[in-house]
JSON list of C-alpha atoms in Angstrom, two decimals:
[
{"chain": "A", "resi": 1, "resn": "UNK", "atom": "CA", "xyz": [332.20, 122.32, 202.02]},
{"chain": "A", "resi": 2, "resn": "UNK", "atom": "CA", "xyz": [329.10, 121.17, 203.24]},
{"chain": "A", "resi": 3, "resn": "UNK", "atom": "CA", "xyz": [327.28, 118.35, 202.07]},
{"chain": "A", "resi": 4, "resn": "UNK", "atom": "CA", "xyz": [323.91, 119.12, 203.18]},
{"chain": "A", "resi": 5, "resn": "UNK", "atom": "CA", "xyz": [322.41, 117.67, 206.98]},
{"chain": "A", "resi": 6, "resn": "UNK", "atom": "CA", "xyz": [324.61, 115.44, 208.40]},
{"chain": "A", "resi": 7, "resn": "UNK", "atom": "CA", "xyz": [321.64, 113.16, 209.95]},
{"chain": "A", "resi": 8, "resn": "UNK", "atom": "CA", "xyz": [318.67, 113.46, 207.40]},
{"chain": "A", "resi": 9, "resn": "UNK", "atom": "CA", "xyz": [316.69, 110.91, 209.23]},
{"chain": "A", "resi": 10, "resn": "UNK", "atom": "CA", "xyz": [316.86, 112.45, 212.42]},
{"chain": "A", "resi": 11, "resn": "UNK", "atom": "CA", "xyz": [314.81, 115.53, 211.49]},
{"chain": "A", "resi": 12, "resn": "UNK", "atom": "CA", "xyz": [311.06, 115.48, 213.39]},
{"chain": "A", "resi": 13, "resn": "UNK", "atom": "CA", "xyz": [308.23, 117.71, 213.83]},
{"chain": "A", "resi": 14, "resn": "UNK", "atom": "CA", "xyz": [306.04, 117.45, 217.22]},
{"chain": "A", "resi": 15, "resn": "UNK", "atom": "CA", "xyz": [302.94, 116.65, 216.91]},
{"chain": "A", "resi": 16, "resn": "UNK", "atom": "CA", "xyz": [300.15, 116.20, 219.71]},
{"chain": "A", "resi": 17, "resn": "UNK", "atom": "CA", "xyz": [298.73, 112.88, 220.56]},
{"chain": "A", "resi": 18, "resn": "UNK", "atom": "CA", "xyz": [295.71, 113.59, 219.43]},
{"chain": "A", "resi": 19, "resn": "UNK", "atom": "CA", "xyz": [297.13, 114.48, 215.40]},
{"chain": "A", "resi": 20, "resn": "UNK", "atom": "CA", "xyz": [299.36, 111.58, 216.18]},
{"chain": "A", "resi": 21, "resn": "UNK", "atom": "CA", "xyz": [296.41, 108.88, 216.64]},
{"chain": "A", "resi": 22, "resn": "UNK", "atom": "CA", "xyz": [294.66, 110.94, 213.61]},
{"chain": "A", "resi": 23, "resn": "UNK", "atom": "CA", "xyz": [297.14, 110.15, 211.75]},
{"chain": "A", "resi": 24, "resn": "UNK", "atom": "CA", "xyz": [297.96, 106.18, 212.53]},
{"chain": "A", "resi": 25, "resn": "UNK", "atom": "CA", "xyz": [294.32, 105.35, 212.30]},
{"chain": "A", "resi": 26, "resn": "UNK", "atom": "CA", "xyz": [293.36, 107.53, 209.12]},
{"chain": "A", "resi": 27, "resn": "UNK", "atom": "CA", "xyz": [296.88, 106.08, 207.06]},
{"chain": "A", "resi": 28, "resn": "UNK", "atom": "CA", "xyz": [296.12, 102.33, 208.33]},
{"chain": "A", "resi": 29, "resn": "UNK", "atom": "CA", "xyz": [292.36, 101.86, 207.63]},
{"chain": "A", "resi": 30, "resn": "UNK", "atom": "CA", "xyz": [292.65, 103.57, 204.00]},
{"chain": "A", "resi": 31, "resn": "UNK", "atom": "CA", "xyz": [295.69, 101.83, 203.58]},
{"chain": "A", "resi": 32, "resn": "UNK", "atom": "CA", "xyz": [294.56, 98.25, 204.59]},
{"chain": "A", "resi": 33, "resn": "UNK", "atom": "CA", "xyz": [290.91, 99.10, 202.48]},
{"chain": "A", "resi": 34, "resn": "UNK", "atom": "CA", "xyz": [293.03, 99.91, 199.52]},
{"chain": "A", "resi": 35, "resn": "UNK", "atom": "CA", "xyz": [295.14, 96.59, 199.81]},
{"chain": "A", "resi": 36, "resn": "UNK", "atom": "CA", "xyz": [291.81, 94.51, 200.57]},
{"chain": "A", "resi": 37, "resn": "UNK", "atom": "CA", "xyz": [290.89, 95.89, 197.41]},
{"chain": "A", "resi": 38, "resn": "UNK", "atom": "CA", "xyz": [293.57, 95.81, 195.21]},
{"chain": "A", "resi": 39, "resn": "UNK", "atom": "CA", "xyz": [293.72, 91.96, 196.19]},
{"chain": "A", "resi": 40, "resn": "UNK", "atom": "CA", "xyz": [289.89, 91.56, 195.18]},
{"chain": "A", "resi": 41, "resn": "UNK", "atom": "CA", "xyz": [290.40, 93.69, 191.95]},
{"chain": "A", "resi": 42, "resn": "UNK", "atom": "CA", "xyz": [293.31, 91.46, 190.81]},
{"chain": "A", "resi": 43, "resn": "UNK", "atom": "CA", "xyz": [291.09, 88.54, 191.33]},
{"chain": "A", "resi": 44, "resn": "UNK", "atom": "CA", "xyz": [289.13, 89.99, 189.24]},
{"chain": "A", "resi": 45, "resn": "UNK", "atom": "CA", "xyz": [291.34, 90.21, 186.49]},
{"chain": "A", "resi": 46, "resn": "UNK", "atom": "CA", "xyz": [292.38, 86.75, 186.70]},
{"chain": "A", "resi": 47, "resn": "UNK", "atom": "CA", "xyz": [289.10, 85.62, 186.04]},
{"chain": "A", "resi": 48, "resn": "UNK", "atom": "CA", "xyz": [289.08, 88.02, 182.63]},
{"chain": "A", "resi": 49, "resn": "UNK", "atom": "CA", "xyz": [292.30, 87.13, 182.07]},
{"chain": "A", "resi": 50, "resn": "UNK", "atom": "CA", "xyz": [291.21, 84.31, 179.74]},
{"chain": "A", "resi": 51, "resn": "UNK", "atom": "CA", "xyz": [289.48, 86.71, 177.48]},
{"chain": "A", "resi": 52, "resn": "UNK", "atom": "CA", "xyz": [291.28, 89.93, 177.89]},
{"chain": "A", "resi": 53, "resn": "UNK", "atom": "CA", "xyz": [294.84, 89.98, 177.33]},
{"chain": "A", "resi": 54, "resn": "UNK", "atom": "CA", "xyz": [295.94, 93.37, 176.87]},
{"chain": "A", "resi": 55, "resn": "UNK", "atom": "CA", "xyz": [293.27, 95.15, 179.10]},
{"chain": "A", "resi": 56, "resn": "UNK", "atom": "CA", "xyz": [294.20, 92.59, 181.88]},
{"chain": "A", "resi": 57, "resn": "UNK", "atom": "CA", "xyz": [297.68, 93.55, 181.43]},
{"chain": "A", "resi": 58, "resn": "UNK", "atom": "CA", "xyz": [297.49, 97.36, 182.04]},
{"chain": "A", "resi": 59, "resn": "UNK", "atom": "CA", "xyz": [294.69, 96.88, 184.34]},
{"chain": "A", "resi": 60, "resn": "UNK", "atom": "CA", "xyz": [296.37, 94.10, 186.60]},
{"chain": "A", "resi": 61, "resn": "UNK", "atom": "CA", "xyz": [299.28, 97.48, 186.37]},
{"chain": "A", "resi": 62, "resn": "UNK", "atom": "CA", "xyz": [296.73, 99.53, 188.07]},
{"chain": "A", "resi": 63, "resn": "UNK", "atom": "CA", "xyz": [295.87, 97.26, 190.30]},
{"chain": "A", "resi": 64, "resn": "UNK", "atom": "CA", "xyz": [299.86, 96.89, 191.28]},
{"chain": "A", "resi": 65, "resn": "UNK", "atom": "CA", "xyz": [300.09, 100.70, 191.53]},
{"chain": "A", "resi": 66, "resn": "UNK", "atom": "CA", "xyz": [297.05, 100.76, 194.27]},
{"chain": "A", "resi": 67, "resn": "UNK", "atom": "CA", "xyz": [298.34, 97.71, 196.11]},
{"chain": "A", "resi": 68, "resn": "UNK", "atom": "CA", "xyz": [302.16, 99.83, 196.48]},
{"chain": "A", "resi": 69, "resn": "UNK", "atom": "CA", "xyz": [300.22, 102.96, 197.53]},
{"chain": "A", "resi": 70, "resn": "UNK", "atom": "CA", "xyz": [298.25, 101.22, 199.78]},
{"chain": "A", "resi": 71, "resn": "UNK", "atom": "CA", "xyz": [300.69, 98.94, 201.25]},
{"chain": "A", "resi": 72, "resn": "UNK", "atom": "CA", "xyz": [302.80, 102.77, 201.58]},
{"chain": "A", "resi": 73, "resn": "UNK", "atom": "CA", "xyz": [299.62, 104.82, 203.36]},
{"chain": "A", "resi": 74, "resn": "UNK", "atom": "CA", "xyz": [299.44, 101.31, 206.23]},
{"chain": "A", "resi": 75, "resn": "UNK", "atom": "CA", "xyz": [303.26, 101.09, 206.77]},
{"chain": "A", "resi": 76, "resn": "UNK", "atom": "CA", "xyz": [303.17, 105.09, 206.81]},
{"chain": "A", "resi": 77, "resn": "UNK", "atom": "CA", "xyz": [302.03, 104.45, 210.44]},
{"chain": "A", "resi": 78, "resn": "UNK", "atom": "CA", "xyz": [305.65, 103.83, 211.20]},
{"chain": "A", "resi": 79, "resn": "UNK", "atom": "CA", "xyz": [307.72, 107.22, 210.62]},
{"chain": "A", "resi": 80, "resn": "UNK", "atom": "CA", "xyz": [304.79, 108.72, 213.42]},
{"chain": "A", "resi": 81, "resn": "UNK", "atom": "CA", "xyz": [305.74, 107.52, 216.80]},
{"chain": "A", "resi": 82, "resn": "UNK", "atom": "CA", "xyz": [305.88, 109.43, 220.75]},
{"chain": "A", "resi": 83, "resn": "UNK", "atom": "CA", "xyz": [303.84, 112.43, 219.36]},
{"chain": "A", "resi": 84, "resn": "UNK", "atom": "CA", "xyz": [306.78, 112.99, 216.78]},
{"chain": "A", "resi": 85, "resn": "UNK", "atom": "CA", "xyz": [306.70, 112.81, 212.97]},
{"chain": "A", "resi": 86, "resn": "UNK", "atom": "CA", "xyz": [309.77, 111.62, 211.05]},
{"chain": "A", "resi": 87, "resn": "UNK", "atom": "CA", "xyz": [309.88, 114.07, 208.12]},
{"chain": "A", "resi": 88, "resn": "UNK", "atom": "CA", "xyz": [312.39, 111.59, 206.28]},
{"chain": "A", "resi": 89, "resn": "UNK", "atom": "CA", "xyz": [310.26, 108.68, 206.02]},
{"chain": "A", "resi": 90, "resn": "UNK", "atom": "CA", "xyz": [307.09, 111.20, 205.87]},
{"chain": "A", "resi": 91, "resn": "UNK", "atom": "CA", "xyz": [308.10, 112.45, 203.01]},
{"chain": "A", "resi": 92, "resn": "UNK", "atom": "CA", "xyz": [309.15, 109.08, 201.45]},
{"chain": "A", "resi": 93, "resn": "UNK", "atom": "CA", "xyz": [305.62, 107.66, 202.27]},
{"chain": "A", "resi": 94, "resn": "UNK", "atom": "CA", "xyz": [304.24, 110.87, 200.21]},
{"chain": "A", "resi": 95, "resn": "UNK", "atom": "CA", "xyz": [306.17, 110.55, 197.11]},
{"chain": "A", "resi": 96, "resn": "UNK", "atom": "CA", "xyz": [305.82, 107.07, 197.15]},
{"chain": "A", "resi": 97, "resn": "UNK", "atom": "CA", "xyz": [301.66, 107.60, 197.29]},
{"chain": "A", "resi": 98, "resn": "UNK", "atom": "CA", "xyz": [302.02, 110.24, 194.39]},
{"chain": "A", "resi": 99, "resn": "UNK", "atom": "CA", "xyz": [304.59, 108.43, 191.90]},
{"chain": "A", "resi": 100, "resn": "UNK", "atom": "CA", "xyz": [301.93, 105.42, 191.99]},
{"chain": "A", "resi": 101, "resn": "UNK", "atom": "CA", "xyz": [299.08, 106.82, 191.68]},
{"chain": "A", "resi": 102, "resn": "UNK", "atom": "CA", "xyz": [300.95, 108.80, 188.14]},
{"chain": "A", "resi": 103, "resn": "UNK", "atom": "CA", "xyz": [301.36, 104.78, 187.58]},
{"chain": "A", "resi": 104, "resn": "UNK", "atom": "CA", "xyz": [298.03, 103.93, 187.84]},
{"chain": "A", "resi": 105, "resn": "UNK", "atom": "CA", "xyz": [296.96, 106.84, 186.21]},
{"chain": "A", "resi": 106, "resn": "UNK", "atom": "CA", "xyz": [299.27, 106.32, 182.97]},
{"chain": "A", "resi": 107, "resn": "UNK", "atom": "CA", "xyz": [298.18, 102.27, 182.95]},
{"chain": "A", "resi": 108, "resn": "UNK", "atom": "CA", "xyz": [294.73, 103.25, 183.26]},
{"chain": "A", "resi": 109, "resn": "UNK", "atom": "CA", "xyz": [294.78, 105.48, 179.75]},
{"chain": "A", "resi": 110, "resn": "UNK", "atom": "CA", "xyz": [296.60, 102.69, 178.42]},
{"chain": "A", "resi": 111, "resn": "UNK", "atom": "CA", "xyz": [293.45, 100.43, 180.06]},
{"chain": "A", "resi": 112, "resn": "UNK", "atom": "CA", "xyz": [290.57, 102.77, 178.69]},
{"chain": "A", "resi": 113, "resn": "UNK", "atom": "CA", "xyz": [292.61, 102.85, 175.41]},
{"chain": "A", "resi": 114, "resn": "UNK", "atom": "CA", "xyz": [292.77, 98.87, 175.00]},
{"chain": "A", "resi": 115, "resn": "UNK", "atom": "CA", "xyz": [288.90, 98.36, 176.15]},
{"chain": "A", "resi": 116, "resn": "UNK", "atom": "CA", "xyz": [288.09, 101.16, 173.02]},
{"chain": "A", "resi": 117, "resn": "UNK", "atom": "CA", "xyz": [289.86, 99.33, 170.77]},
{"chain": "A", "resi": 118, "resn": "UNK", "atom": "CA", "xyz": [288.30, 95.87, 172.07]},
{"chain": "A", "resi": 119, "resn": "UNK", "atom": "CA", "xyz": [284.94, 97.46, 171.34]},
{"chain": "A", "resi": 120, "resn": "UNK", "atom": "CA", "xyz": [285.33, 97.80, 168.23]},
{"chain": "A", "resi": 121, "resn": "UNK", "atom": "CA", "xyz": [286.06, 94.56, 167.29]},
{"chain": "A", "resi": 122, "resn": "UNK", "atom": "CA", "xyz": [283.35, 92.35, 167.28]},
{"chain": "A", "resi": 123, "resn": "UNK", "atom": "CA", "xyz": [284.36, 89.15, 169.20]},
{"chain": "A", "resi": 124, "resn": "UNK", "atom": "CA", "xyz": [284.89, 90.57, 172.59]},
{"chain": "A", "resi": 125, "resn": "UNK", "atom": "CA", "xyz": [282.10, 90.36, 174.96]},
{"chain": "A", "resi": 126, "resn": "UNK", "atom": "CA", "xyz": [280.66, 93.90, 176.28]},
{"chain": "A", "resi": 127, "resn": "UNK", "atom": "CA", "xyz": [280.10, 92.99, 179.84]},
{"chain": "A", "resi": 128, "resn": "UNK", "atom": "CA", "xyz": [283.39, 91.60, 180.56]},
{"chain": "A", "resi": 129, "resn": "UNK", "atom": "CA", "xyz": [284.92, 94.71, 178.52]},
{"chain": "A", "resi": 130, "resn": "UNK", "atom": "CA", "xyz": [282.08, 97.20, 181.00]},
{"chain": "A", "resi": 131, "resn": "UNK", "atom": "CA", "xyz": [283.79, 95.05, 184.34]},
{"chain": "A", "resi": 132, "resn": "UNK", "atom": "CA", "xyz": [287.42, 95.58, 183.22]},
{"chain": "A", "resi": 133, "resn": "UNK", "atom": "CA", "xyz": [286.69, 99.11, 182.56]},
{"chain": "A", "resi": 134, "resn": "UNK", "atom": "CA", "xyz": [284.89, 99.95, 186.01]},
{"chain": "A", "resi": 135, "resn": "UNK", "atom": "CA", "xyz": [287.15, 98.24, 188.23]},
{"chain": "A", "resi": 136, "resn": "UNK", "atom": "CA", "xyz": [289.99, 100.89, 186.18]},
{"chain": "A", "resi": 137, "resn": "UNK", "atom": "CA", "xyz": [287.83, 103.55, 187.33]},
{"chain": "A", "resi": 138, "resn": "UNK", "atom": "CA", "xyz": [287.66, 102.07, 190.53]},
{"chain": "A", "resi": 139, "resn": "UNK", "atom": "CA", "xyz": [290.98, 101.54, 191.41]},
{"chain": "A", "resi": 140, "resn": "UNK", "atom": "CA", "xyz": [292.48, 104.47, 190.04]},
{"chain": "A", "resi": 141, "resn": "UNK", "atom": "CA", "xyz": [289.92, 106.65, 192.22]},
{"chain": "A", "resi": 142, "resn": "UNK", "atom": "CA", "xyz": [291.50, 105.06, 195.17]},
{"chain": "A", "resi": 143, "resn": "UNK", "atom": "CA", "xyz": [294.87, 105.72, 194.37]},
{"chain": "A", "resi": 144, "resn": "UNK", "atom": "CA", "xyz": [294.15, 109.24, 193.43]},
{"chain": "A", "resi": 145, "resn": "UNK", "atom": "CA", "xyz": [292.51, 109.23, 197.03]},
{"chain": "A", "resi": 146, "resn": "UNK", "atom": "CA", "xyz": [295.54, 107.12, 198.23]},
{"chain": "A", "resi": 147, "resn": "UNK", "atom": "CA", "xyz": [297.34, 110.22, 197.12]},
{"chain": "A", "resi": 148, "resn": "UNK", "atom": "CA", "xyz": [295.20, 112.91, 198.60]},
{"chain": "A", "resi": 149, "resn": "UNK", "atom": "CA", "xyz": [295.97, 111.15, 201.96]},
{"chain": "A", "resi": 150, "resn": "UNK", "atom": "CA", "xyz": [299.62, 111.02, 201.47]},
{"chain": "A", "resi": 151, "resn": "UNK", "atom": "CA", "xyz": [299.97, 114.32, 200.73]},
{"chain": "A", "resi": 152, "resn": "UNK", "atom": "CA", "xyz": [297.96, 115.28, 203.82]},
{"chain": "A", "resi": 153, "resn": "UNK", "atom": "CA", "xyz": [298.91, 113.25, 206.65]},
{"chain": "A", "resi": 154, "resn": "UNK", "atom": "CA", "xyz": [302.81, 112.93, 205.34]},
{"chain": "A", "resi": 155, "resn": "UNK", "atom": "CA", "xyz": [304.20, 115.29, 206.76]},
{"chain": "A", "resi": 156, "resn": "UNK", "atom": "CA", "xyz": [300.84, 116.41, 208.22]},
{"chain": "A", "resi": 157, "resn": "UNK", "atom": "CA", "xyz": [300.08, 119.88, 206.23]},
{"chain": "A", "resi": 158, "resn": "UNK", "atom": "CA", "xyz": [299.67, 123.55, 207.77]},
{"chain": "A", "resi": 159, "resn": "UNK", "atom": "CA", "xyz": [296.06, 123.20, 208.15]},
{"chain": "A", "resi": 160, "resn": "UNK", "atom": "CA", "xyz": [296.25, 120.18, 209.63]},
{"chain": "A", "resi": 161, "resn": "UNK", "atom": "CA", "xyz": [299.03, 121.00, 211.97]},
{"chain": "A", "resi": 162, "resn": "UNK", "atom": "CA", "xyz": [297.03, 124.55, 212.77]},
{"chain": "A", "resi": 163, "resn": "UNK", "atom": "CA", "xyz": [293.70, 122.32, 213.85]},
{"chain": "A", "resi": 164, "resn": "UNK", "atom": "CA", "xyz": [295.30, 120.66, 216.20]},
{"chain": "A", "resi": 165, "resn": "UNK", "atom": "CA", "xyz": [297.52, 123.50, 217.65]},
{"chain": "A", "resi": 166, "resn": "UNK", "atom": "CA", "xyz": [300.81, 122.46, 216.62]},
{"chain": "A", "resi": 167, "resn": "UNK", "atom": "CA", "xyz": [303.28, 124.43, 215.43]},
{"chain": "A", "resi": 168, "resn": "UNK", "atom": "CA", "xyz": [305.51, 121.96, 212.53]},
{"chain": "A", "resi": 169, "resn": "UNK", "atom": "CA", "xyz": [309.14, 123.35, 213.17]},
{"chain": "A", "resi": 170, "resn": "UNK", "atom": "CA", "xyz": [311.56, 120.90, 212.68]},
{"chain": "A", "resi": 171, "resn": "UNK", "atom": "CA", "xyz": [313.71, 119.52, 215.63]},
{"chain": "A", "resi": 172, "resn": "UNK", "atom": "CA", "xyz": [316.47, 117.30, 215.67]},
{"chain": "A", "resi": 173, "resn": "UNK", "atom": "CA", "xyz": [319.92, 117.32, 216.21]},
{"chain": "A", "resi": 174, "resn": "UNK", "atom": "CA", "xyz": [321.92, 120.51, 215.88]},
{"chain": "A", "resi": 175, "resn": "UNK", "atom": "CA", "xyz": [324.02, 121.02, 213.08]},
{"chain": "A", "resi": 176, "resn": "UNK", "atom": "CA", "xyz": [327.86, 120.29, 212.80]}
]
């Protein structure tokens, strides 16, 4: 009976040095610009936060998603090393990009819902109500980007792999 590979973290695709730098560089800098970010953003909400309740709540959420994501696409760096690509962790660094950005997605309908019903009530101020709202659209761009990025660059996709030459079979030990 076999219980599937016996050494799923040792399985690798080879990748040229040039994909490989491609890939470091691209996953760092939108990964450290979406942390940067998602710090400023949640300083933002803590300034609302004495007005807002509930659309600081789900919006501080969103923020949270695109700080994981982020924090996800920079250590993503890591599973890429001497032109290989650990398609263990690669894939890990994907799904973790896509399950936050459904996250920030979810907590930003729950966001746009809470700033409607604010609007209709008369004592909450419009311009704080028009901030909380755009940094929502804001941030849950980015992690939608966050997760276009994942899903390219972990594990790098056909196209990606064909531009650079490469030809993304996996290697790694042989099987038991």
């Amino acid at each position: 009976m076999s219980y599937g590979d016996p050494f799923p973290y040792l399985r690798f695709i080879r990748i040229p040095p040039g994909l490989e730098s491609r890939i470091r560089g691209t996953s760092l800098r939108i990964g450290l610009v979406s942390v940067l970010a998602a710090v400023a953003f949640a300083g933002m909400f803590v300034v609302l936060s004495a007005e807002l309740t509930f659309v600081v709540y789900t919006g501080g959420a969103c923020v949270l998603g695109l700080l994981v994501s982020g924090v996800g696409l920079a250590f993503g760096r890591s599973c890429v090393s001497t032109g290989h690509v650990n398609l263990t962790l690669a894939r890990r660094i994907r799904n973790l990009t896509v399950v936050f950005t459904v996250f920030t997605i979810v907590f930003a309908v729950l966001t746009g819902f809470g700033i409607a019903m604010a609007m209709t009530a008369t004592d909450e101020p419009i311009p704080l109500l028009t901030v909380a709202g755009t940094v929502t659209l804001v941030t849950t761009l980015m992690s939608v980007s966050n997760a276009a990025a994942g899903k390219q660059l972990f594990p790098p996709s056909r196209k990606l792999l064909g531009e650079y030459g490469a030809s993304g079979q996996p290697v790694g030990p042989s099987n038991y």
